[in-house]
């Protein structure tokens, strides 16, 4: 299974609107990707590993696909629309990680 | 639910031994954390978001707990032992994110 993680780095002046993200954004992504999207999870950053340290990421979104090909086929044609929605909920630059689920 | 993600950044000369990680390391972590650990997942980095770009992270490990308190109580006393095992499978400096599962 392929997991695509979108990480939103924390930083001075960086903001993230979790209500918009979990509402209109997730809804749009699910509609555009359709059945290729096998599951999705969202986390809100609370803290870093060192006591009292801030979360390295304001939020993380994860999407699951059967394969990298399935991700490319479904996400590729919609990438511009999906990434174009990012400024509506954050001013931080997302980091995208494509990974293989091992465990 | 609290999710603790350990991200292993990619970079020049950075290595990650997935066999050791999924073997002795995961086994040790599970034994030390006991029933406080509600689940764990592991991903191997394949690629970044831009076509042909490398994965930002060599690997990501995720642990689930009922609460931040449960994580602190179980991980805290074992942190030195667990983090001391890191050089046995990687030469990259892990980033730790403590987050709240929203979706």
Short mmCIF file of C-alpha atoms in Angstrom, two decimals:
data_model
loop_
_atom_site.label_atom_id
_atom_site.label_comp_id
_atom_site.label_asym_id
_atom_site.label_seq_id
_atom_site.Cartn_x
_atom_site.Cartn_y
_atom_site.Cartn_z
CA UNK A 1 0.00 0.00 0.00
CA UNK A 2 1.19 3.49 -0.84
CA UNK A 3 0.92 6.27 1.72
CA UNK A 4 1.15 9.89 0.65
CA UNK A 5 1.81 12.24 3.55
CA UNK A 6 1.42 15.98 3.31
CA UNK A 7 3.27 17.73 6.13
CA UNK A 8 2.72 21.38 6.98
CA UNK A 9 5.87 22.76 8.67
CA UNK A 10 5.50 24.96 11.73
CA UNK A 11 7.35 28.27 11.93
CA UNK A 12 7.13 31.92 12.95
CA UNK A 13 3.86 33.40 11.68
CA UNK A 14 2.72 30.12 10.14
CA UNK A 15 -1.00 29.38 10.40
CA UNK A 16 -3.24 26.42 9.67
CA UNK A 17 -7.06 26.45 9.55
CA UNK A 18 -8.01 22.94 10.68
CA UNK A 19 -11.75 23.59 10.20
CA UNK A 20 -11.32 24.51 6.54
CA UNK A 21 -8.86 21.67 6.01
CA UNK A 22 -11.07 18.95 7.52
CA UNK A 23 -14.15 20.50 5.87
CA UNK A 24 -14.06 21.86 2.30
CA UNK A 25 -10.49 20.71 1.52
CA UNK A 26 -10.83 17.05 2.52
CA UNK A 27 -14.27 16.94 0.85
CA UNK A 28 -12.82 18.27 -2.43
CA UNK A 29 -9.86 15.87 -2.34
CA UNK A 30 -12.14 12.88 -1.69
CA UNK A 31 -14.46 13.85 -4.55
CA UNK A 32 -11.60 14.41 -7.00
CA UNK A 33 -9.66 11.23 -6.16
CA UNK A 34 -12.74 9.00 -5.97
CA UNK A 35 -12.28 5.30 -5.39
CA UNK A 36 -8.49 5.46 -5.91
CA UNK A 37 -8.31 6.94 -2.41
CA UNK A 38 -8.47 4.00 -0.01
CA UNK A 39 -8.36 6.01 3.21
CA UNK A 40 -7.24 9.27 4.77
CA UNK A 41 -6.14 10.48 8.19
CA UNK A 42 -5.42 13.91 9.63
CA UNK A 43 -3.41 14.94 12.70
CA UNK A 44 -3.01 18.27 14.39
CA UNK A 45 0.46 19.08 15.80
CA UNK A 46 0.66 19.34 19.59
CA UNK A 47 4.36 19.33 20.50
CA UNK A 48 7.85 18.21 19.57
CA UNK A 49 9.90 15.47 21.17
CA UNK A 50 11.95 17.69 23.52
CA UNK A 51 10.03 18.86 26.62
CA UNK A 52 8.29 22.18 25.90
CA UNK A 53 9.28 22.24 22.23
CA UNK A 54 6.74 23.23 19.55
CA UNK A 55 5.36 20.71 17.06
CA UNK A 56 7.63 20.54 13.98
CA UNK A 57 4.46 20.39 11.86
CA UNK A 58 1.19 22.29 12.31
CA UNK A 59 -0.66 19.39 10.74
CA UNK A 60 -0.18 16.20 8.76
CA UNK A 61 -2.57 14.69 6.23
CA UNK A 62 -2.18 11.13 4.97
CA UNK A 63 -3.75 9.45 1.96
CA UNK A 64 -3.66 5.75 1.15
CA UNK A 65 -3.61 4.21 -2.35
CA UNK A 66 -3.17 0.69 -3.69
CA UNK A 67 0.00 1.73 -5.53
CA UNK A 68 2.10 4.70 -6.62
CA UNK A 69 0.52 4.31 -10.08
CA UNK A 70 -2.98 4.64 -8.60
CA UNK A 71 -1.86 7.79 -6.78
CA UNK A 72 -0.31 9.29 -9.92
CA UNK A 73 -3.33 8.45 -12.08
CA UNK A 74 -5.84 9.99 -9.67
CA UNK A 75 -3.82 12.84 -8.16
CA UNK A 76 -1.89 13.97 -11.25
CA UNK A 77 -4.81 15.40 -13.26
CA UNK A 78 -6.16 17.09 -10.09
CA UNK A 79 -2.87 18.29 -8.60
CA UNK A 80 -3.26 21.89 -9.73
CA UNK A 81 -6.79 22.18 -8.32
CA UNK A 82 -5.89 20.51 -5.01
CA UNK A 83 -2.65 22.44 -4.48
CA UNK A 84 -4.45 25.63 -5.51
CA UNK A 85 -6.69 25.25 -2.47
CA UNK A 86 -3.73 25.20 -0.03
CA UNK A 87 -3.56 29.02 0.44
CA UNK A 88 -7.18 28.86 1.64
CA UNK A 89 -6.12 27.10 4.86
CA UNK A 90 -2.40 27.71 5.42
CA UNK A 91 0.52 30.02 4.66
CA UNK A 92 3.11 27.27 5.14
CA UNK A 93 4.68 25.33 2.27
CA UNK A 94 3.65 21.66 2.41
CA UNK A 95 6.20 18.84 2.20
CA UNK A 96 5.01 15.78 0.29
CA UNK A 97 6.29 12.30 1.11
CA UNK A 98 5.38 9.25 -0.98
CA UNK A 99 6.04 6.09 0.98
CA UNK A 100 5.42 2.38 1.09
CA UNK A 101 3.60 0.96 4.10
CA UNK A 102 5.87 -1.66 5.67
CA UNK A 103 4.03 -2.28 8.95
CA UNK B 1 -5.95 9.53 20.30
CA UNK B 2 -2.35 10.70 20.36
CA UNK B 3 -0.03 9.90 17.47
CA UNK B 4 3.71 10.17 17.89
CA UNK B 5 5.55 10.25 14.58
CA UNK B 6 9.29 9.74 14.27
CA UNK B 7 10.56 11.05 10.94
CA UNK B 8 14.01 10.21 9.60
CA UNK B 9 15.13 12.99 7.22
CA UNK B 10 16.79 12.02 3.94
CA UNK B 11 20.05 13.67 2.90
CA UNK B 12 23.47 13.14 1.37
CA UNK B 13 25.09 10.07 2.90
CA UNK B 14 22.09 9.33 5.12
CA UNK B 15 21.28 5.66 5.61
CA UNK B 16 18.45 3.68 7.17
CA UNK B 17 18.45 -0.06 7.91
CA UNK B 18 14.79 -1.03 7.55
CA UNK B 19 15.45 -4.66 8.53
CA UNK B 20 16.97 -3.69 11.86
CA UNK B 21 14.29 -1.06 12.42
CA UNK B 22 11.34 -3.38 11.77
CA UNK B 23 13.09 -6.19 13.62
CA UNK B 24 15.01 -5.60 16.87
CA UNK B 25 14.08 -1.91 17.22
CA UNK B 26 10.30 -2.25 16.89
CA UNK B 27 10.42 -5.35 19.12
CA UNK B 28 12.29 -3.45 21.85
CA UNK B 29 9.95 -0.45 21.65
CA UNK B 30 6.86 -2.67 21.89
CA UNK B 31 8.26 -4.54 24.89
CA UNK B 32 9.26 -1.35 26.72
CA UNK B 33 6.01 0.54 26.09
CA UNK B 34 3.75 -2.43 26.77
CA UNK B 35 0.00 -1.91 26.73
CA UNK B 36 0.29 1.90 26.59
CA UNK B 37 1.18 1.46 22.91
CA UNK B 38 -2.12 1.02 21.09
CA UNK B 39 -0.68 0.55 17.60
CA UNK B 40 2.30 1.24 15.38
CA UNK B 41 2.94 1.74 11.68
CA UNK B 42 6.09 2.07 9.60
CA UNK B 43 6.62 3.52 6.12
CA UNK B 44 9.63 3.50 3.85
CA UNK B 45 10.25 6.64 1.78
CA UNK B 46 9.88 6.22 -1.99
CA UNK B 47 9.76 9.73 -3.47
CA UNK B 48 8.86 13.36 -2.96
CA UNK B 49 5.93 15.23 -4.43
CA UNK B 50 7.74 16.77 -7.42
CA UNK B 51 8.36 14.33 -10.31
CA UNK B 52 11.73 12.60 -9.86
CA UNK B 53 12.41 14.17 -6.46
CA UNK B 54 13.79 12.05 -3.59
CA UNK B 55 11.71 11.20 -0.52
CA UNK B 56 12.08 13.94 2.12
CA UNK B 57 12.24 11.17 4.74
CA UNK B 58 14.00 7.81 4.53
CA UNK B 59 11.37 6.35 6.85
CA UNK B 60 8.57 7.28 9.22
CA UNK B 61 7.47 5.39 12.30
CA UNK B 62 4.18 6.14 14.04
CA UNK B 63 3.00 5.13 17.50
CA UNK B 64 -0.53 5.52 18.87
CA UNK B 65 -1.45 6.19 22.51
CA UNK B 66 -4.70 6.99 24.32
CA UNK B 67 -3.32 10.37 25.41
CA UNK B 68 -0.18 12.49 25.65
CA UNK B 69 -0.01 11.52 29.33
CA UNK B 70 0.02 7.81 28.42
CA UNK B 71 2.84 8.49 25.95
CA UNK B 72 4.86 10.47 28.50
CA UNK B 73 4.34 7.87 31.23
CA UNK B 74 5.44 4.94 29.07
CA UNK B 75 8.02 6.56 26.80
CA UNK B 76 9.67 8.93 29.30
CA UNK B 77 11.36 6.32 31.51
CA UNK B 78 12.48 4.40 28.38
CA UNK B 79 13.46 7.34 26.19
CA UNK B 80 17.20 6.99 26.77
CA UNK B 81 17.20 3.27 25.94
CA UNK B 82 15.02 3.69 22.85
CA UNK B 83 16.87 6.73 21.47
CA UNK B 84 20.17 4.99 22.26
CA UNK B 85 19.26 2.30 19.75
CA UNK B 86 18.85 4.82 16.89
CA UNK B 87 22.54 4.76 15.78
CA UNK B 88 22.13 0.99 15.24
CA UNK B 89 19.88 1.60 12.22
CA UNK B 90 20.45 5.15 10.95
CA UNK B 91 22.88 8.06 10.83
CA UNK B 92 20.13 10.64 10.39
CA UNK B 93 18.73 12.75 13.23
CA UNK B 94 15.06 11.86 13.86
CA UNK B 95 12.35 14.53 14.09
CA UNK B 96 9.64 13.79 16.65
CA UNK B 97 6.09 15.06 16.20
CA UNK B 98 3.41 14.63 18.87
CA UNK B 99 -0.02 15.09 17.37
CA UNK B 100 -3.70 14.60 17.97
CA UNK B 101 -5.62 12.38 15.57
CA UNK B 102 -8.45 14.48 14.09
CA UNK B 103 -9.63 12.15 11.32
#
